[in-house]
Short mmCIF file of C-alpha atoms in Angstrom, two decimals:
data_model
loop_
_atom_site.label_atom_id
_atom_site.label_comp_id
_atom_site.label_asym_id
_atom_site.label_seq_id
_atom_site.Cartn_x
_atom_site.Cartn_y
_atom_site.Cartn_z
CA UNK A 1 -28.05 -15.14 -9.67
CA UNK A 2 -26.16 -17.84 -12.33
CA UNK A 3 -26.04 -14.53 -14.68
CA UNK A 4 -22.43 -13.58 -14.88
CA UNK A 5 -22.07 -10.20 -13.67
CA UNK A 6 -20.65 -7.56 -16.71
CA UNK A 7 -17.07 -7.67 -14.89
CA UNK A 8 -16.14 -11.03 -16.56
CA UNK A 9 -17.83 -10.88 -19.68
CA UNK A 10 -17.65 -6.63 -20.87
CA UNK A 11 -14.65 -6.00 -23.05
CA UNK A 12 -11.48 -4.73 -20.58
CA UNK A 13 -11.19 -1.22 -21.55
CA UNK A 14 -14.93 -0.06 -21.64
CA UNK A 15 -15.33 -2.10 -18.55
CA UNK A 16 -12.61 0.12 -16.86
CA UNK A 17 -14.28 2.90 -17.95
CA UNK A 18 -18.01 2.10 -17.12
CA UNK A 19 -16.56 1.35 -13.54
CA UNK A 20 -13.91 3.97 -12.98
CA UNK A 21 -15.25 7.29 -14.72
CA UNK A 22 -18.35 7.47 -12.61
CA UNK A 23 -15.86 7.29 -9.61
CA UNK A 24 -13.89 9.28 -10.72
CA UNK A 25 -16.16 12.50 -11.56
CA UNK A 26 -17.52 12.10 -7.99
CA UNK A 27 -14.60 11.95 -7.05
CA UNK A 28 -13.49 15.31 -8.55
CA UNK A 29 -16.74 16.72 -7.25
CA UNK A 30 -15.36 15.97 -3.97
CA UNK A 31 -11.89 17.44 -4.96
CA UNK A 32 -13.62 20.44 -5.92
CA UNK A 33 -15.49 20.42 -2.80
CA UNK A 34 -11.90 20.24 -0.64
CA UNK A 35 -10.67 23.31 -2.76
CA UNK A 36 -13.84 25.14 -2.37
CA UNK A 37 -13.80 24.48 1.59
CA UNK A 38 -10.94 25.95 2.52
CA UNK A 39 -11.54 28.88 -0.44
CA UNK A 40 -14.17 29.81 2.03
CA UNK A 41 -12.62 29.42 5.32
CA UNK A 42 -9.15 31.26 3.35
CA UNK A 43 -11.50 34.23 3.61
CA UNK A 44 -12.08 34.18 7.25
CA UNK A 45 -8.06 34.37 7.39
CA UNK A 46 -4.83 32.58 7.23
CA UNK A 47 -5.35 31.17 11.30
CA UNK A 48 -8.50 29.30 10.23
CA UNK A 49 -7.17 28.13 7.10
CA UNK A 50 -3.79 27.10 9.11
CA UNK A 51 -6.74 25.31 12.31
CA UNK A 52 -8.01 23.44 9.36
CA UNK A 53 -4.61 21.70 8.36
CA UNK A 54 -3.85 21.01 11.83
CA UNK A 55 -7.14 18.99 12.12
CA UNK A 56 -6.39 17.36 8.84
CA UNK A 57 -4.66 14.12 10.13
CA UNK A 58 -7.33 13.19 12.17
CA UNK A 59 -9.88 13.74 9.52
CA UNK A 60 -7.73 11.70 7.69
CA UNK A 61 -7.84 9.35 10.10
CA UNK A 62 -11.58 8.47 10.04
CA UNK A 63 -11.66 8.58 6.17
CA UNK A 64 -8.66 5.98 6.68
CA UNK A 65 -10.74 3.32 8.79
CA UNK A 66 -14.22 4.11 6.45
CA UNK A 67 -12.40 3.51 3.27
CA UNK A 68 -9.99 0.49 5.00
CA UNK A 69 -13.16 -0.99 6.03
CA UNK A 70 -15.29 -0.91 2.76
CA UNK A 71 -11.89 -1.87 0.73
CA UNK A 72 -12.02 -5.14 2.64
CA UNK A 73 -15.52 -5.51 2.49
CA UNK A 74 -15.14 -4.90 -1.22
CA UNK A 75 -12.52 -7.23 -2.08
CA UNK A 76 -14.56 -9.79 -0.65
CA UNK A 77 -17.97 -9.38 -1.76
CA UNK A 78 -16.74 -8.95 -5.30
CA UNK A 79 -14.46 -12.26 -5.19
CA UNK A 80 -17.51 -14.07 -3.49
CA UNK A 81 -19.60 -13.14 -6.60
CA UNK A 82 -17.13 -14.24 -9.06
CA UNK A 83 -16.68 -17.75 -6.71
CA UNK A 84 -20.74 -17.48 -7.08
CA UNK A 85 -20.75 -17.92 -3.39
CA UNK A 86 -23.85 -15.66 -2.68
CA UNK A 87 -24.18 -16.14 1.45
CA UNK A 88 -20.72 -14.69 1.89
CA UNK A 89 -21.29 -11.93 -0.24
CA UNK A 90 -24.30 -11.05 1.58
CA UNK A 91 -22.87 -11.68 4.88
CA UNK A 92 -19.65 -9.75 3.65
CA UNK A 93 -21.96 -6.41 2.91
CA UNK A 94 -24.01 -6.76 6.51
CA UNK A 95 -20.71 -7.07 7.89
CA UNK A 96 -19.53 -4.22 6.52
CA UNK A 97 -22.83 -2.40 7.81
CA UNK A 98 -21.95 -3.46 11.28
CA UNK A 99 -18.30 -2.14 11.47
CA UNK A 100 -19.80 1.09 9.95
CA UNK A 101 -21.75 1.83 13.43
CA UNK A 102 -18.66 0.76 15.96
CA UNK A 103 -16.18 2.63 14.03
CA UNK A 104 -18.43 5.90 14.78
CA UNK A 105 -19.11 5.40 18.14
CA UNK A 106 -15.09 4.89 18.69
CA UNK A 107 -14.57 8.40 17.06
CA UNK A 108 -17.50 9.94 18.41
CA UNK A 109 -15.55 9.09 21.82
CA UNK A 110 -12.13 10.48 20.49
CA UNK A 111 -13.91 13.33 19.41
CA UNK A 112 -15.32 14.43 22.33
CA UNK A 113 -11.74 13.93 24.69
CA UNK A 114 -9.12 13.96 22.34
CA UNK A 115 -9.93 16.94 19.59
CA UNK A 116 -8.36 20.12 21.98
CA UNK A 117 -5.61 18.01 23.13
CA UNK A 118 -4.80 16.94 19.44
CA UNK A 119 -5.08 20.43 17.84
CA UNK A 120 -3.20 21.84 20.58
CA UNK A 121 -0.20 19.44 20.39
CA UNK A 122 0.76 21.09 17.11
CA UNK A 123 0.30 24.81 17.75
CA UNK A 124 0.37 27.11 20.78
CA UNK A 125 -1.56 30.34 18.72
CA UNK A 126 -4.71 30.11 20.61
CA UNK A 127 -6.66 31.38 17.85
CA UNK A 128 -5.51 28.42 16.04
CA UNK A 129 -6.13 25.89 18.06
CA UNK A 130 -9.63 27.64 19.25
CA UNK A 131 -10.61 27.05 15.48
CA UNK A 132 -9.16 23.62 14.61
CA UNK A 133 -11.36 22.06 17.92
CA UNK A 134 -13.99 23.86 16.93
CA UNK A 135 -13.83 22.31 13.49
CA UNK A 136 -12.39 18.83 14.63
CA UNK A 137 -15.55 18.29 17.00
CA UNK A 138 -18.32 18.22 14.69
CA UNK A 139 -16.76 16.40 11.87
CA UNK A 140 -15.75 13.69 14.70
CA UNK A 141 -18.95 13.46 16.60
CA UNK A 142 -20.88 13.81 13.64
CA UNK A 143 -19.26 10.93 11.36
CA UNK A 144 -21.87 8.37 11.32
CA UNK A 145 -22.60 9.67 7.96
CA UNK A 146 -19.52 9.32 6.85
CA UNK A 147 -19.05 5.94 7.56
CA UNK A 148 -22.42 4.63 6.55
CA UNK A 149 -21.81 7.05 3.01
CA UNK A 150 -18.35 5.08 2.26
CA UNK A 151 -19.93 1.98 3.32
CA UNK A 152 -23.03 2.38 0.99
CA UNK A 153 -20.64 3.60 -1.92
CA UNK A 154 -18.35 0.47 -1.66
CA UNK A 155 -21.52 -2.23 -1.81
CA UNK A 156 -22.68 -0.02 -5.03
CA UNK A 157 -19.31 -0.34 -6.58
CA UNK A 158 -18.45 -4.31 -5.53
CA UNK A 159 -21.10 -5.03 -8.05
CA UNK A 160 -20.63 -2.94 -10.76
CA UNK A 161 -22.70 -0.32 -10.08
CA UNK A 162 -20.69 2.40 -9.88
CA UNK A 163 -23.05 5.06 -11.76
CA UNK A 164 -25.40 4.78 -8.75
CA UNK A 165 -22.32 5.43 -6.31
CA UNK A 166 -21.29 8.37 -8.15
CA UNK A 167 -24.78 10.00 -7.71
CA UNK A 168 -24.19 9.34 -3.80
CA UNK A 169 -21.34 10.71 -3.45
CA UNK A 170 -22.13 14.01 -5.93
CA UNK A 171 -25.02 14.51 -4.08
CA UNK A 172 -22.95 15.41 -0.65
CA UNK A 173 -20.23 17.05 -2.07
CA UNK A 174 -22.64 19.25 -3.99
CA UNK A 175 -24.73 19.99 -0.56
CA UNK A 176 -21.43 20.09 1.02
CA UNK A 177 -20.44 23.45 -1.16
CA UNK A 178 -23.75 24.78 -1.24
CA UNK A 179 -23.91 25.06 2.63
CA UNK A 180 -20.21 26.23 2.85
CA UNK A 181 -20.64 29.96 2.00
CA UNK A 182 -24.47 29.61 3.95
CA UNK A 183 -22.94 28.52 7.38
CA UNK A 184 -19.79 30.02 7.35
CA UNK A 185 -20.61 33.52 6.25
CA UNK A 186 -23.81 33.54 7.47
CA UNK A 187 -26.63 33.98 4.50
CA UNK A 188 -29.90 33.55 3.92
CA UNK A 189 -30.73 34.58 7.22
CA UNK A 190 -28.27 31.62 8.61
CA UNK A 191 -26.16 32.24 11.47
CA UNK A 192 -22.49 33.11 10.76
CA UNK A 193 -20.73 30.18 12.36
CA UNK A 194 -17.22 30.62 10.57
CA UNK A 195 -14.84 27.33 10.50
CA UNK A 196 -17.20 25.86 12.66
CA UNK A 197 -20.21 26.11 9.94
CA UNK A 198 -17.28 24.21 7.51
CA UNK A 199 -17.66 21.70 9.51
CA UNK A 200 -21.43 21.42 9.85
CA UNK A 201 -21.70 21.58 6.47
CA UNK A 202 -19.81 18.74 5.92
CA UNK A 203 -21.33 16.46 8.39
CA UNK A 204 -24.62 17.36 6.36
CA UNK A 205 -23.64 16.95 3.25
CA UNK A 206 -22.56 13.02 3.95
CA UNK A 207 -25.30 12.56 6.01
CA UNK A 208 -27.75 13.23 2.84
CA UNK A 209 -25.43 11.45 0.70
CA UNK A 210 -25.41 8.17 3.06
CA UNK A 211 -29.10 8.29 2.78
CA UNK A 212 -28.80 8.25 -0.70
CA UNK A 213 -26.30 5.61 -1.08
CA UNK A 214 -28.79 3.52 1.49
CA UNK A 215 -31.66 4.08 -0.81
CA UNK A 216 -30.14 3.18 -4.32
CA UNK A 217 -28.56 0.12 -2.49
CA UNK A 218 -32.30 -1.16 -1.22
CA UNK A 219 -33.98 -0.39 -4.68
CA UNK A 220 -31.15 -1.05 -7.60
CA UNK A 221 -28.32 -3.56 -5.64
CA UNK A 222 -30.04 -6.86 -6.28
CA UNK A 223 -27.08 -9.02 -5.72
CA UNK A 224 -26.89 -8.46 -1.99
CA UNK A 225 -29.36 -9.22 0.29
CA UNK A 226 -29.50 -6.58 3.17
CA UNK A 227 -30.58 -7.91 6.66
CA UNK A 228 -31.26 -5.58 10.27
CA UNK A 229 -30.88 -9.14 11.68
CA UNK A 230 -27.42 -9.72 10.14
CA UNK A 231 -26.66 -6.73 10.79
CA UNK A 232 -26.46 -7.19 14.47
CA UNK A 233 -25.25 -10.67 14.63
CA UNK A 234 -21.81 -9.99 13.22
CA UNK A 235 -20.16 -12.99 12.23
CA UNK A 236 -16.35 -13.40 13.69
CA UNK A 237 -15.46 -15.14 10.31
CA UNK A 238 -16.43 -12.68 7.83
CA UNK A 239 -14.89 -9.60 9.76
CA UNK A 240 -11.68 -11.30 10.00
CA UNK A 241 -11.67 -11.64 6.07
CA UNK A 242 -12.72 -8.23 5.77
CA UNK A 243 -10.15 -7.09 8.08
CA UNK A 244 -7.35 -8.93 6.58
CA UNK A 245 -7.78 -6.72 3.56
CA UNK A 246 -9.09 -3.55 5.46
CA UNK A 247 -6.40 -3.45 8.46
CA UNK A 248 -3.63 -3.34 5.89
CA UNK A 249 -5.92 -0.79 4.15
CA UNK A 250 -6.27 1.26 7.42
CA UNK A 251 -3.13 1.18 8.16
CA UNK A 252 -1.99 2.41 5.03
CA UNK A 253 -4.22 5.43 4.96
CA UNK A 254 -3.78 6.11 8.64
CA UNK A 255 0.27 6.17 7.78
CA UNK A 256 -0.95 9.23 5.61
CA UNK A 257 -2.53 10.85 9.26
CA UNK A 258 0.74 10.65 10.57
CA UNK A 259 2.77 12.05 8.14
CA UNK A 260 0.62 15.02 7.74
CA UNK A 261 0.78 15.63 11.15
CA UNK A 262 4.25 14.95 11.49
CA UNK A 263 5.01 17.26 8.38
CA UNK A 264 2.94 19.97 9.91
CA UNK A 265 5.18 20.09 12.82
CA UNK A 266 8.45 20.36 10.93
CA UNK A 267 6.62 22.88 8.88
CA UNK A 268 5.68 25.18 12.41
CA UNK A 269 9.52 25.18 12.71
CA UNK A 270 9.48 27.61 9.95
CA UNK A 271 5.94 29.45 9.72
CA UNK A 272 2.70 29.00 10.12
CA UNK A 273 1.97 29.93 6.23
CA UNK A 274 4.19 27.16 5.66
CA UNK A 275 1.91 25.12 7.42
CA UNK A 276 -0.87 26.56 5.04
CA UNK A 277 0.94 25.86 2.26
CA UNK A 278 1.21 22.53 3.09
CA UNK A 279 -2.65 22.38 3.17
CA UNK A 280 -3.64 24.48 0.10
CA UNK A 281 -0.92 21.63 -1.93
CA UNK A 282 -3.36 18.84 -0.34
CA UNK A 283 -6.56 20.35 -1.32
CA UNK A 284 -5.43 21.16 -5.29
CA UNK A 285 -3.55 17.46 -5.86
CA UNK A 286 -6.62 16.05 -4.54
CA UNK A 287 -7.90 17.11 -7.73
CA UNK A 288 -5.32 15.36 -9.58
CA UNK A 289 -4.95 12.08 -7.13
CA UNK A 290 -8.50 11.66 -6.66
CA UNK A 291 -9.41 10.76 -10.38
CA UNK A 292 -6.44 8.35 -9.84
CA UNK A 293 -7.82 6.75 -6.70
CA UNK A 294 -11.59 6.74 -8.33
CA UNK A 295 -9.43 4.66 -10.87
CA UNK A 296 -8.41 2.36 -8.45
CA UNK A 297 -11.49 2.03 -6.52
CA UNK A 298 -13.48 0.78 -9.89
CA UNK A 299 -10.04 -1.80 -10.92
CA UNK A 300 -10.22 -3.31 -7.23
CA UNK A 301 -13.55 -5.24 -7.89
CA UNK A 302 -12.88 -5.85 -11.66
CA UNK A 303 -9.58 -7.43 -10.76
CA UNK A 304 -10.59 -9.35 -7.57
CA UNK A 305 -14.03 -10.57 -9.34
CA UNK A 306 -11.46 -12.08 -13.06
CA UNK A 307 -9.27 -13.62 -10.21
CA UNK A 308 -12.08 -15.22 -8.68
CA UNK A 309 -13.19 -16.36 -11.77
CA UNK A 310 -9.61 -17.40 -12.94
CA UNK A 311 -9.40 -15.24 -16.08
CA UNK A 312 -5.98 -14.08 -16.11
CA UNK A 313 -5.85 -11.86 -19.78
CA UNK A 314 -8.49 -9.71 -18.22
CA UNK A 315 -6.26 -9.13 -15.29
CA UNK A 316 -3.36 -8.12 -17.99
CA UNK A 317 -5.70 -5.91 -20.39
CA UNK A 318 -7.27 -3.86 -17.33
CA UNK A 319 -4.31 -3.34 -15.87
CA UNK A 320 -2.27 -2.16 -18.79
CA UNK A 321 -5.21 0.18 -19.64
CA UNK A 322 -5.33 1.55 -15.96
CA UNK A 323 -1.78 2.46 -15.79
CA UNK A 324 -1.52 4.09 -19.22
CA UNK A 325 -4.87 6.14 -18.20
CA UNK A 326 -3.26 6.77 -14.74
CA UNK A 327 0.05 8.61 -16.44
CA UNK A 328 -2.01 10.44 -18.53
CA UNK A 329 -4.26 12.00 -16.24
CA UNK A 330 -1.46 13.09 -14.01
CA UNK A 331 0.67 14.26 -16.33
CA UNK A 332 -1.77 16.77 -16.99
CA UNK A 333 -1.45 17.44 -13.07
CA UNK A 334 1.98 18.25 -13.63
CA UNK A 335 1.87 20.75 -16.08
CA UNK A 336 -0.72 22.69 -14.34
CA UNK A 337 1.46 23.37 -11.05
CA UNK A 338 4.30 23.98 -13.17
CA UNK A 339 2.86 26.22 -15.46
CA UNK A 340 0.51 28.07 -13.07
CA UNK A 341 1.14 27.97 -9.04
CA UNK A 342 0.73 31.63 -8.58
CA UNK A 343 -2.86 31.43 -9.90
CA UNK A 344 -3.73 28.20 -8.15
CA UNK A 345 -2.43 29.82 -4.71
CA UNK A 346 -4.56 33.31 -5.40
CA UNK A 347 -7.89 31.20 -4.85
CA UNK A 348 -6.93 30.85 -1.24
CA UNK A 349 -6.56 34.41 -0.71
CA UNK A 350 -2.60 34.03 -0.85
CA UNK A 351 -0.69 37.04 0.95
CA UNK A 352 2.44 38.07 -0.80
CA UNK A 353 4.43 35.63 1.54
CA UNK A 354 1.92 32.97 1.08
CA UNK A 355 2.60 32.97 -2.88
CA UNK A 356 7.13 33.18 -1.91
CA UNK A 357 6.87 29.76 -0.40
CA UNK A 358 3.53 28.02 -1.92
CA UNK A 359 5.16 29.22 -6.07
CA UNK A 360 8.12 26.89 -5.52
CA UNK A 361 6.61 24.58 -3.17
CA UNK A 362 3.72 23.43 -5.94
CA UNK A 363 6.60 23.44 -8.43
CA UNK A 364 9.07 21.35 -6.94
CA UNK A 365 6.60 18.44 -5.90
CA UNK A 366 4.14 18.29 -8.65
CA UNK A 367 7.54 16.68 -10.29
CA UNK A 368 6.89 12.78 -8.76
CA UNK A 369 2.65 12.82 -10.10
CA UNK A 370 3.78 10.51 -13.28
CA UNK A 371 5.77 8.39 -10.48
CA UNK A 372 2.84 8.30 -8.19
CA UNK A 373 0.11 7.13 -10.72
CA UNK A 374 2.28 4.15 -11.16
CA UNK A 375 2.29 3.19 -7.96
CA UNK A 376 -1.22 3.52 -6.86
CA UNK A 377 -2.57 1.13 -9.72
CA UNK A 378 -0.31 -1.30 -9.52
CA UNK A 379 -1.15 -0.92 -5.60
CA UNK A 380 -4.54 -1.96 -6.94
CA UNK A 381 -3.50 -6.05 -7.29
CA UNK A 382 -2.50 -5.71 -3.81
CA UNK A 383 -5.49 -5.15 -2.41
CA UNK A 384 -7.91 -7.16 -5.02
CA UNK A 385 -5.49 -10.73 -4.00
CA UNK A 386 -5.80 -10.34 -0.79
CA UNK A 387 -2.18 -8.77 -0.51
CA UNK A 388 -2.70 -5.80 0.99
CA UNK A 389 0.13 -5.82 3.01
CA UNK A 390 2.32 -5.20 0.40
CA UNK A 391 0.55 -2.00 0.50
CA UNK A 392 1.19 -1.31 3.77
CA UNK A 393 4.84 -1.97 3.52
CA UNK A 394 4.99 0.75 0.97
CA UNK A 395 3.23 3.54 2.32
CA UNK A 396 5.15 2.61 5.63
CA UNK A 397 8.63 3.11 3.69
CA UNK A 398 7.57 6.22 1.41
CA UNK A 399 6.04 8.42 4.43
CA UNK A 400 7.30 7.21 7.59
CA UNK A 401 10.48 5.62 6.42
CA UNK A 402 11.59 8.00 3.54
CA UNK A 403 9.18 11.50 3.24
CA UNK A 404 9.54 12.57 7.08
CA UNK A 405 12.61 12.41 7.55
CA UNK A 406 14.37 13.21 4.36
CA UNK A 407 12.00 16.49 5.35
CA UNK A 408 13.47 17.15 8.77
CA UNK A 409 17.08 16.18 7.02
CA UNK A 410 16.81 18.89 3.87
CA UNK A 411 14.98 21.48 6.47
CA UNK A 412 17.90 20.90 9.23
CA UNK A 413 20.92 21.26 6.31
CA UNK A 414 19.60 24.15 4.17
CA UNK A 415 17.40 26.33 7.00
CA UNK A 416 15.42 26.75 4.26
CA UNK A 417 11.62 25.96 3.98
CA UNK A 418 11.55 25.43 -0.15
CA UNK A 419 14.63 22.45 0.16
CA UNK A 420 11.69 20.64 2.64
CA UNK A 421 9.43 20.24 -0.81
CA UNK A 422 11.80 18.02 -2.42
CA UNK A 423 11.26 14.95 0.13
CA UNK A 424 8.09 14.40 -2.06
CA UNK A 425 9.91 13.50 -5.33
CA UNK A 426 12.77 11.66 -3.78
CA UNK A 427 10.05 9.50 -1.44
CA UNK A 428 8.18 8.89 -4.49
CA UNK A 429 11.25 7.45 -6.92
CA UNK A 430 11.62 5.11 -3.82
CA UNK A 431 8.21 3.73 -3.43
CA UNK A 432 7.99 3.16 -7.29
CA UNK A 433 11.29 0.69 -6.93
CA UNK A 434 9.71 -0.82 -4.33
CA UNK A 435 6.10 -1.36 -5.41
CA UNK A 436 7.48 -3.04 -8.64
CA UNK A 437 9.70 -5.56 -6.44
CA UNK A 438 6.00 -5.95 -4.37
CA UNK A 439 4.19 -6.52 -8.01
CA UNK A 440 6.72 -8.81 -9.14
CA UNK A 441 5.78 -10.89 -6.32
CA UNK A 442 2.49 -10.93 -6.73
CA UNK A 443 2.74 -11.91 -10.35
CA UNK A 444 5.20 -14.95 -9.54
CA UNK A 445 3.12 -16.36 -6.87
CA UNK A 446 -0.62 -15.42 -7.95
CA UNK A 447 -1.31 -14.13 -11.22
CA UNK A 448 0.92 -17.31 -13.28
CA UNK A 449 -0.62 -19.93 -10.68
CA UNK A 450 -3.85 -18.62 -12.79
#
């Protein structure tokens, strides 16, 4: 266990890249997976494709509190390891295993009580909302895998071993598509179950891939020690330290839940296929964003295990690297909704007005992707120091404080659904200005105290 793990000793830029890339391709596999989703249920017609969106949020939601959960976990595990303080990091990961199970019983709860009442808040088509509590159900009551995949996934990558997460996650999204066009259309002598076989198939596919991530964690993660015992005997003082990362974490991503949801309903105000719209954009710059947050996942550990291990040029080198990658990769994002929306909104089965508000729509806020990519690295220091409520305070300003209603402002003034687009760009210039004056910070009072 004296060994120094490969995250303070592997040169900066292949380090990023042996931790990142294999996040990142599952990641994409998963992007894929969101585009090929709603592909499918684009087929069954624009009303299940619109019940989909609507149920977004609170899908959202539990991703939020899986992924704010293992970030905490994460951060600590990986700065226990470079403190070479091997009982926290253990009790950090059984911990984490813990929160995993109470955070799906909550939803399974919600699920069950709150699903119709949520869908139907944001639509009054009952086809729509029919579909969307169809589809909300299962992937609520379901969602042990979920949390137990994410969970599995983060212990993987806290040590460095993010090749084995990748196979984890590629395994479900790849079961995940495979099913789709099974359970929704009915093949292979499967019942047709429309959106509500999108949703089984999803449950599945993280179900297998939790399994998976379980397995490769017992056989190939030999710097944590996994306990059933510790597993039910949480410890107050480790969840608190998880959760002072993680809430912040939660929060964050949760913010996102809102302003979907809140987005969706000044999008109603014009059309449903605006609301569509809105959800084809999500699906395709997932393919772009999650390469970017796959980034971020691998620089959390690197970053949190160097400041552990007070090596502050390794902080410098893999964060210049990460930012110049970042701006690269979604520059290329850029250019592809620019150069071809019409073809990217055909995939979904796009009527005529469909493609008259999605054409401009892709165009107008693929602008801010350079702007973004900045942000979420940087956003990266946050959460590896233990500062994750800078975090929070940004993605409280850019969606709550500046995207909503700079929406419902520009839709109000103009009547016009394509002037709603531009509260993307003009959110995104102002969470840039303020994530620098948050990095600044952290660089004054942490990173030269190194």
């Amino acid at each position: 266990m004296e060994k120094e793990n490969k995250m303070g000793t592997m040169p900066e830029k292949r380090l990023i890249v042996s931790m990142s890339v294999p996040i990142m391709i599952s990641m994409l596999v998963q992007a894929l997976y969101n585009i090929v989703d709603s592909v499918f249920v684009a087929k069954i017609s624009e009303n299940a494709l619109t019940a989909v969106t609507l149920a977004f949020p609170m899908q959202n939601l539990l991703i939020a509190v899986g992924t704010g959960t293992g970030v905490g976990m994460n951060a600590l595990l990986s700065r226990s390891l470079g403190e070479k303080e091997f009982k926290n990091s253990d009790a950090a990961a059984n911990n984490g295993i813990f929160l995993a199970i109470i955070s799906f019983l909550v939803f399974m709860v919600i699920g069950i009580f709150g699903a119709g009442p949520f869908i139907a808040s944001q639509s009054d088509n009952p086809e729509i909302v029919k579909l969307g509590t169809e589809y909300l159900q299962v992937v609520m009551c379901f969602s042990l895998g979920l949390f137990f995949q994410i969970c599995f996934e983060r212990l993987l990558q806290s040590t460095g071993l993010t090749v084995l997460s990748m196979f984890s996650q590629l395994t479900g999204a790849i079961v995940n598509i495979i099913l789709d066009p099974i359970l929704i259309f009915g093949l292979l002598g499967a019942p047709k179950l429309g959106v509500r076989g999108a949703a089984i198939a999803t449950v599945i596919g993280q179900s297998i891939a939790c399994i998976v991530g379980l397995t490769l964690n017992v056989k190939k993660n030999k710097e944590i020690n996994f306990s059933l015992k510790a597993v039910f005997s949480p410890k107050g003082s480790i969840i608190k330290q998880i959760y002072f990362v993680g809430v912040p974490s939660i929060i964050m991503v949760s913010i996102g839940s809102i302003m979907t949801y809140l987005m969706d309903l000044i999008l109603m105000g014009f059309s449903s296929t605006a609301v569509a719209v809105f959800g084809v954009y999500f699906k395709l710059q997932s393919f772009f964003f999650m390469p970017i947050f796959g980034l971020n996942n691998g620089l959390v550990p690197v970053l949190a295990y160097n400041y552990g291990a007070k090596k502050r040029s390794r902080i410098d080198n893999s964060l210049h690297f990460s930012v110049k990658l970042a701006i690269v990769i979604m520059c290329c994002g850029t250019l592809v909704f620019e150069l071809i929306p019409k073809t990217l909104l055909s995939m979904f089965s796009a009527t005529d007005n469909m493609v008259s508000i999605g054409v401009p729509a892709l165009r107008i806020i693929a602008v801010h992707f350079p702007v973004a990519a900045i942000s979420i690295v940087l956003s990266s220091t946050f959460m590896a120091f233990a500062k994750s409520y800078y975090s929070l305070i940004v993605s409280v300003m850019r969606q709550i404080g500046v995207l909503v209603p700079v929406a419902y402002i520009l839709g109000k003034i103009t009547g016009n659904v394509n002037a709603v687009w531009w509260c993307f760009p003009i959110a995104e210039v102002v969470s840039l200005i303020v994530t620098l004056f948050c990095f600044n910070r952290i660089k004054k009072t942490v990173l030269d105290k190194i």
